[in-house]
CSV table of C-alpha atoms and ligand atoms in Angstrom, one decimal:
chain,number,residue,atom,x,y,z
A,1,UNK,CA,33.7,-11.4,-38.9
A,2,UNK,CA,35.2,-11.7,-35.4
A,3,UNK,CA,34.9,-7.8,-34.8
A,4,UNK,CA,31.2,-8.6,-36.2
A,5,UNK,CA,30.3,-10.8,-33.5
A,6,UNK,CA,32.2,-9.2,-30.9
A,7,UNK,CA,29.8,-5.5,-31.5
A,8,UNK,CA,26.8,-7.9,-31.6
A,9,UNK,CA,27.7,-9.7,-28.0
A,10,UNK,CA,28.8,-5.7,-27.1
A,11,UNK,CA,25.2,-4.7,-28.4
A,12,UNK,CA,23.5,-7.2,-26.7
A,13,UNK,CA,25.6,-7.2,-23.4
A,14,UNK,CA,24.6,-3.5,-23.7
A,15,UNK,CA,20.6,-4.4,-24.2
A,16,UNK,CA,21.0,-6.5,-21.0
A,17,UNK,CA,22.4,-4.1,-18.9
A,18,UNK,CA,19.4,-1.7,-19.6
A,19,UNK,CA,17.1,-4.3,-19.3
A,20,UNK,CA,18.1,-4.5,-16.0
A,21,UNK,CA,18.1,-1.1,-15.3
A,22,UNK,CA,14.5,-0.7,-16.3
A,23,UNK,CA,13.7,-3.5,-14.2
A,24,UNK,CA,14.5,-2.4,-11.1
A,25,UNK,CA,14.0,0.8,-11.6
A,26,UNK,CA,10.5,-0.6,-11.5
A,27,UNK,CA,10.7,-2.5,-8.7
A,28,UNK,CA,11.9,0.8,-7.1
A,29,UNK,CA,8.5,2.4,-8.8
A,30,UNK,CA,6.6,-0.2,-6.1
A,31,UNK,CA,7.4,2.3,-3.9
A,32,UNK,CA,5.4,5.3,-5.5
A,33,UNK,CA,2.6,3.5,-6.2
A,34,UNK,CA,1.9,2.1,-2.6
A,35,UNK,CA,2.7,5.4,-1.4
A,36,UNK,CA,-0.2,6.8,-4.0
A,37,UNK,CA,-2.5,3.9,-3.0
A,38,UNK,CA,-2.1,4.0,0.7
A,39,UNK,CA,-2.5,7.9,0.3
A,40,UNK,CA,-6.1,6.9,-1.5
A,41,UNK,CA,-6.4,4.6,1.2
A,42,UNK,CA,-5.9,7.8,3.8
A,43,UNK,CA,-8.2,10.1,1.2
A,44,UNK,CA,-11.7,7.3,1.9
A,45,UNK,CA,-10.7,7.1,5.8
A,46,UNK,CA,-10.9,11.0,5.8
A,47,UNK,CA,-14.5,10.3,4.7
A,48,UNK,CA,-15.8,8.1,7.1
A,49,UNK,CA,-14.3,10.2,10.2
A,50,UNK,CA,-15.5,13.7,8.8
A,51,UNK,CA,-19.1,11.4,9.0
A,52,UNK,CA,-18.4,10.1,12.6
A,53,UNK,CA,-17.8,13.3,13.5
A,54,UNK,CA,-21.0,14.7,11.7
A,55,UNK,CA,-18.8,17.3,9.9
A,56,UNK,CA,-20.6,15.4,6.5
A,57,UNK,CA,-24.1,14.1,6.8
A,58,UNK,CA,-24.0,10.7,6.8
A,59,UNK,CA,-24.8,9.1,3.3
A,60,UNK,CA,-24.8,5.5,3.1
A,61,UNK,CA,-23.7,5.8,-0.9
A,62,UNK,CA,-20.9,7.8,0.3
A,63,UNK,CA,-19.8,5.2,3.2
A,64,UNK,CA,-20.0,1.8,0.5
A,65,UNK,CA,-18.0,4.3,-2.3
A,66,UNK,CA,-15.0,5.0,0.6
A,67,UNK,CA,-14.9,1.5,1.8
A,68,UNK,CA,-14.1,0.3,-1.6
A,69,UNK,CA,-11.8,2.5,-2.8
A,70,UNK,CA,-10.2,1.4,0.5
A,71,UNK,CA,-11.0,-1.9,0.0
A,72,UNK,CA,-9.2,-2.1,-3.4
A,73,UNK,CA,-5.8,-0.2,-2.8
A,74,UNK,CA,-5.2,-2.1,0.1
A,75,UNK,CA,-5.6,-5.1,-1.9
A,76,UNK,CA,-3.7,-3.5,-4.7
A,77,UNK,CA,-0.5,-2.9,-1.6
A,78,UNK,CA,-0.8,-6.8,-1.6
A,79,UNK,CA,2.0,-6.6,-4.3
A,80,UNK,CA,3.3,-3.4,-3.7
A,81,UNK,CA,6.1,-5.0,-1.4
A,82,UNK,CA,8.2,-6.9,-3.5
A,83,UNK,CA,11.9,-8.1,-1.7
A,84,UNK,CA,14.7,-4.4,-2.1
A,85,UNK,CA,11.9,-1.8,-1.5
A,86,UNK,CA,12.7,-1.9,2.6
A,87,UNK,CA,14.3,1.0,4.1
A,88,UNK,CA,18.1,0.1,2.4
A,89,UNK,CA,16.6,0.9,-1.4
A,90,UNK,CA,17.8,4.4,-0.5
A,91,UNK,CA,14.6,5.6,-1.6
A,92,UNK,CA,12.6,8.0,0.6
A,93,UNK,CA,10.0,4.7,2.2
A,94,UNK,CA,8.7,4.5,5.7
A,95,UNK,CA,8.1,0.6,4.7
A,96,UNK,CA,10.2,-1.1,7.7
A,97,UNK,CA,12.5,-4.2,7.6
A,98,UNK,CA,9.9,-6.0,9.7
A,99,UNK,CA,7.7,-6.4,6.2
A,100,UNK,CA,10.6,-8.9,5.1
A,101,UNK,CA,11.1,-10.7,8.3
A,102,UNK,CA,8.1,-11.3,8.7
A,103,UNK,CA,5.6,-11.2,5.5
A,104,UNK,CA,3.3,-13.6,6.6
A,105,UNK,CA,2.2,-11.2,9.4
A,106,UNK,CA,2.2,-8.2,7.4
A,107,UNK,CA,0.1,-10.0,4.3
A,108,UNK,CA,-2.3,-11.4,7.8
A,109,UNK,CA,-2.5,-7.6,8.9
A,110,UNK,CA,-3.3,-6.6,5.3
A,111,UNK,CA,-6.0,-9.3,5.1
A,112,UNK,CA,-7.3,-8.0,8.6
A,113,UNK,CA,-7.9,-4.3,7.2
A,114,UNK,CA,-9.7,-5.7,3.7
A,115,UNK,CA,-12.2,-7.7,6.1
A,116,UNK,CA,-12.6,-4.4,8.1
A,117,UNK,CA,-13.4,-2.5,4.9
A,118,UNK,CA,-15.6,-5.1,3.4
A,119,UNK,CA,-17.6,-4.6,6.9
A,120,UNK,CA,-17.4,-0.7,5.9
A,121,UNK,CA,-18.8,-1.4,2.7
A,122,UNK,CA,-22.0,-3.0,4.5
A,123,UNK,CA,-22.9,0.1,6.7
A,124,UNK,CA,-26.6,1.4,5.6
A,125,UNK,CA,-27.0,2.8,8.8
A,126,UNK,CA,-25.4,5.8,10.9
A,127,UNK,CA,-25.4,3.9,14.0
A,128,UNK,CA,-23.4,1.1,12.2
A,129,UNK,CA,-20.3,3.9,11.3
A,130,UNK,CA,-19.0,4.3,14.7
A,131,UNK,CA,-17.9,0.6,15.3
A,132,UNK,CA,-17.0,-0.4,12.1
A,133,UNK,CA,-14.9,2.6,11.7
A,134,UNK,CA,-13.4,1.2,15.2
A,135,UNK,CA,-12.5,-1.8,13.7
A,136,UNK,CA,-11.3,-0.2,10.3
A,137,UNK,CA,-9.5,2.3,12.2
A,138,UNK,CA,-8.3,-0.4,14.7
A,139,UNK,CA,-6.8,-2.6,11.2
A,140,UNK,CA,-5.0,0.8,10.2
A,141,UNK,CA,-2.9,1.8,13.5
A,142,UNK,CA,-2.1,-2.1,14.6
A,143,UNK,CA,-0.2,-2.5,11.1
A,144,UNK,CA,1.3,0.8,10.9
A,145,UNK,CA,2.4,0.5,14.6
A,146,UNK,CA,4.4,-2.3,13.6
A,147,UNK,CA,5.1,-2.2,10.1
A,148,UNK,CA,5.6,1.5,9.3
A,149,UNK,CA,8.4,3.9,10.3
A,150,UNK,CA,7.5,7.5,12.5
A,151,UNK,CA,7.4,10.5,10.1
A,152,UNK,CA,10.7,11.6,10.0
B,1,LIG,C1,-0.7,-4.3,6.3
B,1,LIG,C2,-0.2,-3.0,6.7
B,1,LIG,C3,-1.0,-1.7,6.5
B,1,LIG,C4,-2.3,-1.5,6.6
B,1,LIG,C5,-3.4,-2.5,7.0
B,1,LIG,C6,-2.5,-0.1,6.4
B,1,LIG,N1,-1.3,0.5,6.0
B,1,LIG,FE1,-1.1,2.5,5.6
B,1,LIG,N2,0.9,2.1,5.3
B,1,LIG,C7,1.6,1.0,5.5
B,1,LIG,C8,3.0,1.1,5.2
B,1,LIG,C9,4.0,0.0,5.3
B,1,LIG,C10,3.1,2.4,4.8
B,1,LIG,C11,4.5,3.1,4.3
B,1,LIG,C12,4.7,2.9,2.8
B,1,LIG,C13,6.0,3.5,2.3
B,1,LIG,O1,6.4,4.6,2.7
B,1,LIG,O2,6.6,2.9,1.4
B,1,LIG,C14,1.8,3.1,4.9
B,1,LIG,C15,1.5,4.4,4.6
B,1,LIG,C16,0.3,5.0,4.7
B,1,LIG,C17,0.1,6.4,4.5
B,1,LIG,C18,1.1,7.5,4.0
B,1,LIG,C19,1.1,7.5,2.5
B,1,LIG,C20,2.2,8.5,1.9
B,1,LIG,O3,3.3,8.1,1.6
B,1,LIG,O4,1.8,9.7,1.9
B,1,LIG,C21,-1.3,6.7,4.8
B,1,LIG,C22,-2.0,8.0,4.6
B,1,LIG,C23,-1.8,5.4,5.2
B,1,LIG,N3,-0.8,4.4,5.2
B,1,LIG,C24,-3.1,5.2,5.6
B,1,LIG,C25,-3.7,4.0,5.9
B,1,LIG,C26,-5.1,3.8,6.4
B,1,LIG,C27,-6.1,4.9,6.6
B,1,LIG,C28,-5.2,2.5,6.6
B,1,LIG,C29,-6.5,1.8,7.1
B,1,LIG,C30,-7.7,1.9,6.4
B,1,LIG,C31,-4.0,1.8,6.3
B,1,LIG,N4,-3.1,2.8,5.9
B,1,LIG,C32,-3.8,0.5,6.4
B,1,LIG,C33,1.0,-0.2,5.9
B,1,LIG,C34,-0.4,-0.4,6.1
């Protein structure tokens, strides 16, 4: 009976340890995915500069469908920056220590580039791009300047 109970506690004990594991393993898969959004975040910004530039005609469709797949992963990365994903996870993140220190200025910066992109999302007419893709692109480069590691 005793060696009974002592396999089930073992079993169990065993159960929690896993349970663990998977749990911050994903914790540690927050990482990935804000990598993949962000990355989805770079694909619709690649968009709306190839139309600034007039390298793609400019197609008001086009502009709303990039703004909101912007829109969304970036309030998707709301989440995506849960406490042990900063640079000491010893996983390969360029998310910097200055996320944790100060969150209320990196969810105020996220907030900032959703309003941008919600203005994207408005623009019917060429001349509209240019300066809400100044204020996009401005929302982009402020948080990253301060948020984000150089490419190493
Ligand atoms: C509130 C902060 C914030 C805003 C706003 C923001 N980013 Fe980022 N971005 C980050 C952080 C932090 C990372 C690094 C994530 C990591 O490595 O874990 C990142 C990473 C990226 C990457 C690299 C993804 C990869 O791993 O390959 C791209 C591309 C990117 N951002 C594009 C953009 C664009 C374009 C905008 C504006 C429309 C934008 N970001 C807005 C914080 C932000």
């Amino acid at each position: 009976m005793r060696k009974t109970t002592k396999m089930i506690v073992g079993v169990v004990a065993a159960l929690a340890i896993s349970a663990g594991g998977v749990m911050a393993a994903g914790h540690l898969n927050k990482i990935g995915e804000r990598q993949e959004a962000m990355k989805a975040v770079g694909g619709g910004i690649k968009v709306l500069v190839g139309m600034a530039k007039g390298e793609i005609d400019f197609d008001a469709a086009k502009v709303k469908k990039a703004a909101l797949t912007i829109k969304a992963n970036l309030n998707a990365s709301k989440t995506m920056f849960p406490d042990g994903t900063g640079p000491d996870s010893g996983k390969k993140t360029r998310a910097m220590d200055e996320i944790w220190l100060d969150t209320e200025g990196f969810q105020s910066a996220l907030k900032t580039a959703i309003s941008a992109a919600d203005g994207m999302a408005g623009v019917t007419k060429k001349a509209e791009l240019m300066p809400a893709l100044g204020k996009l692109g401005g929302s982009c480069k402020s948080c990253h300047e301060k948020f984000r590691a150089p490419k190493k």
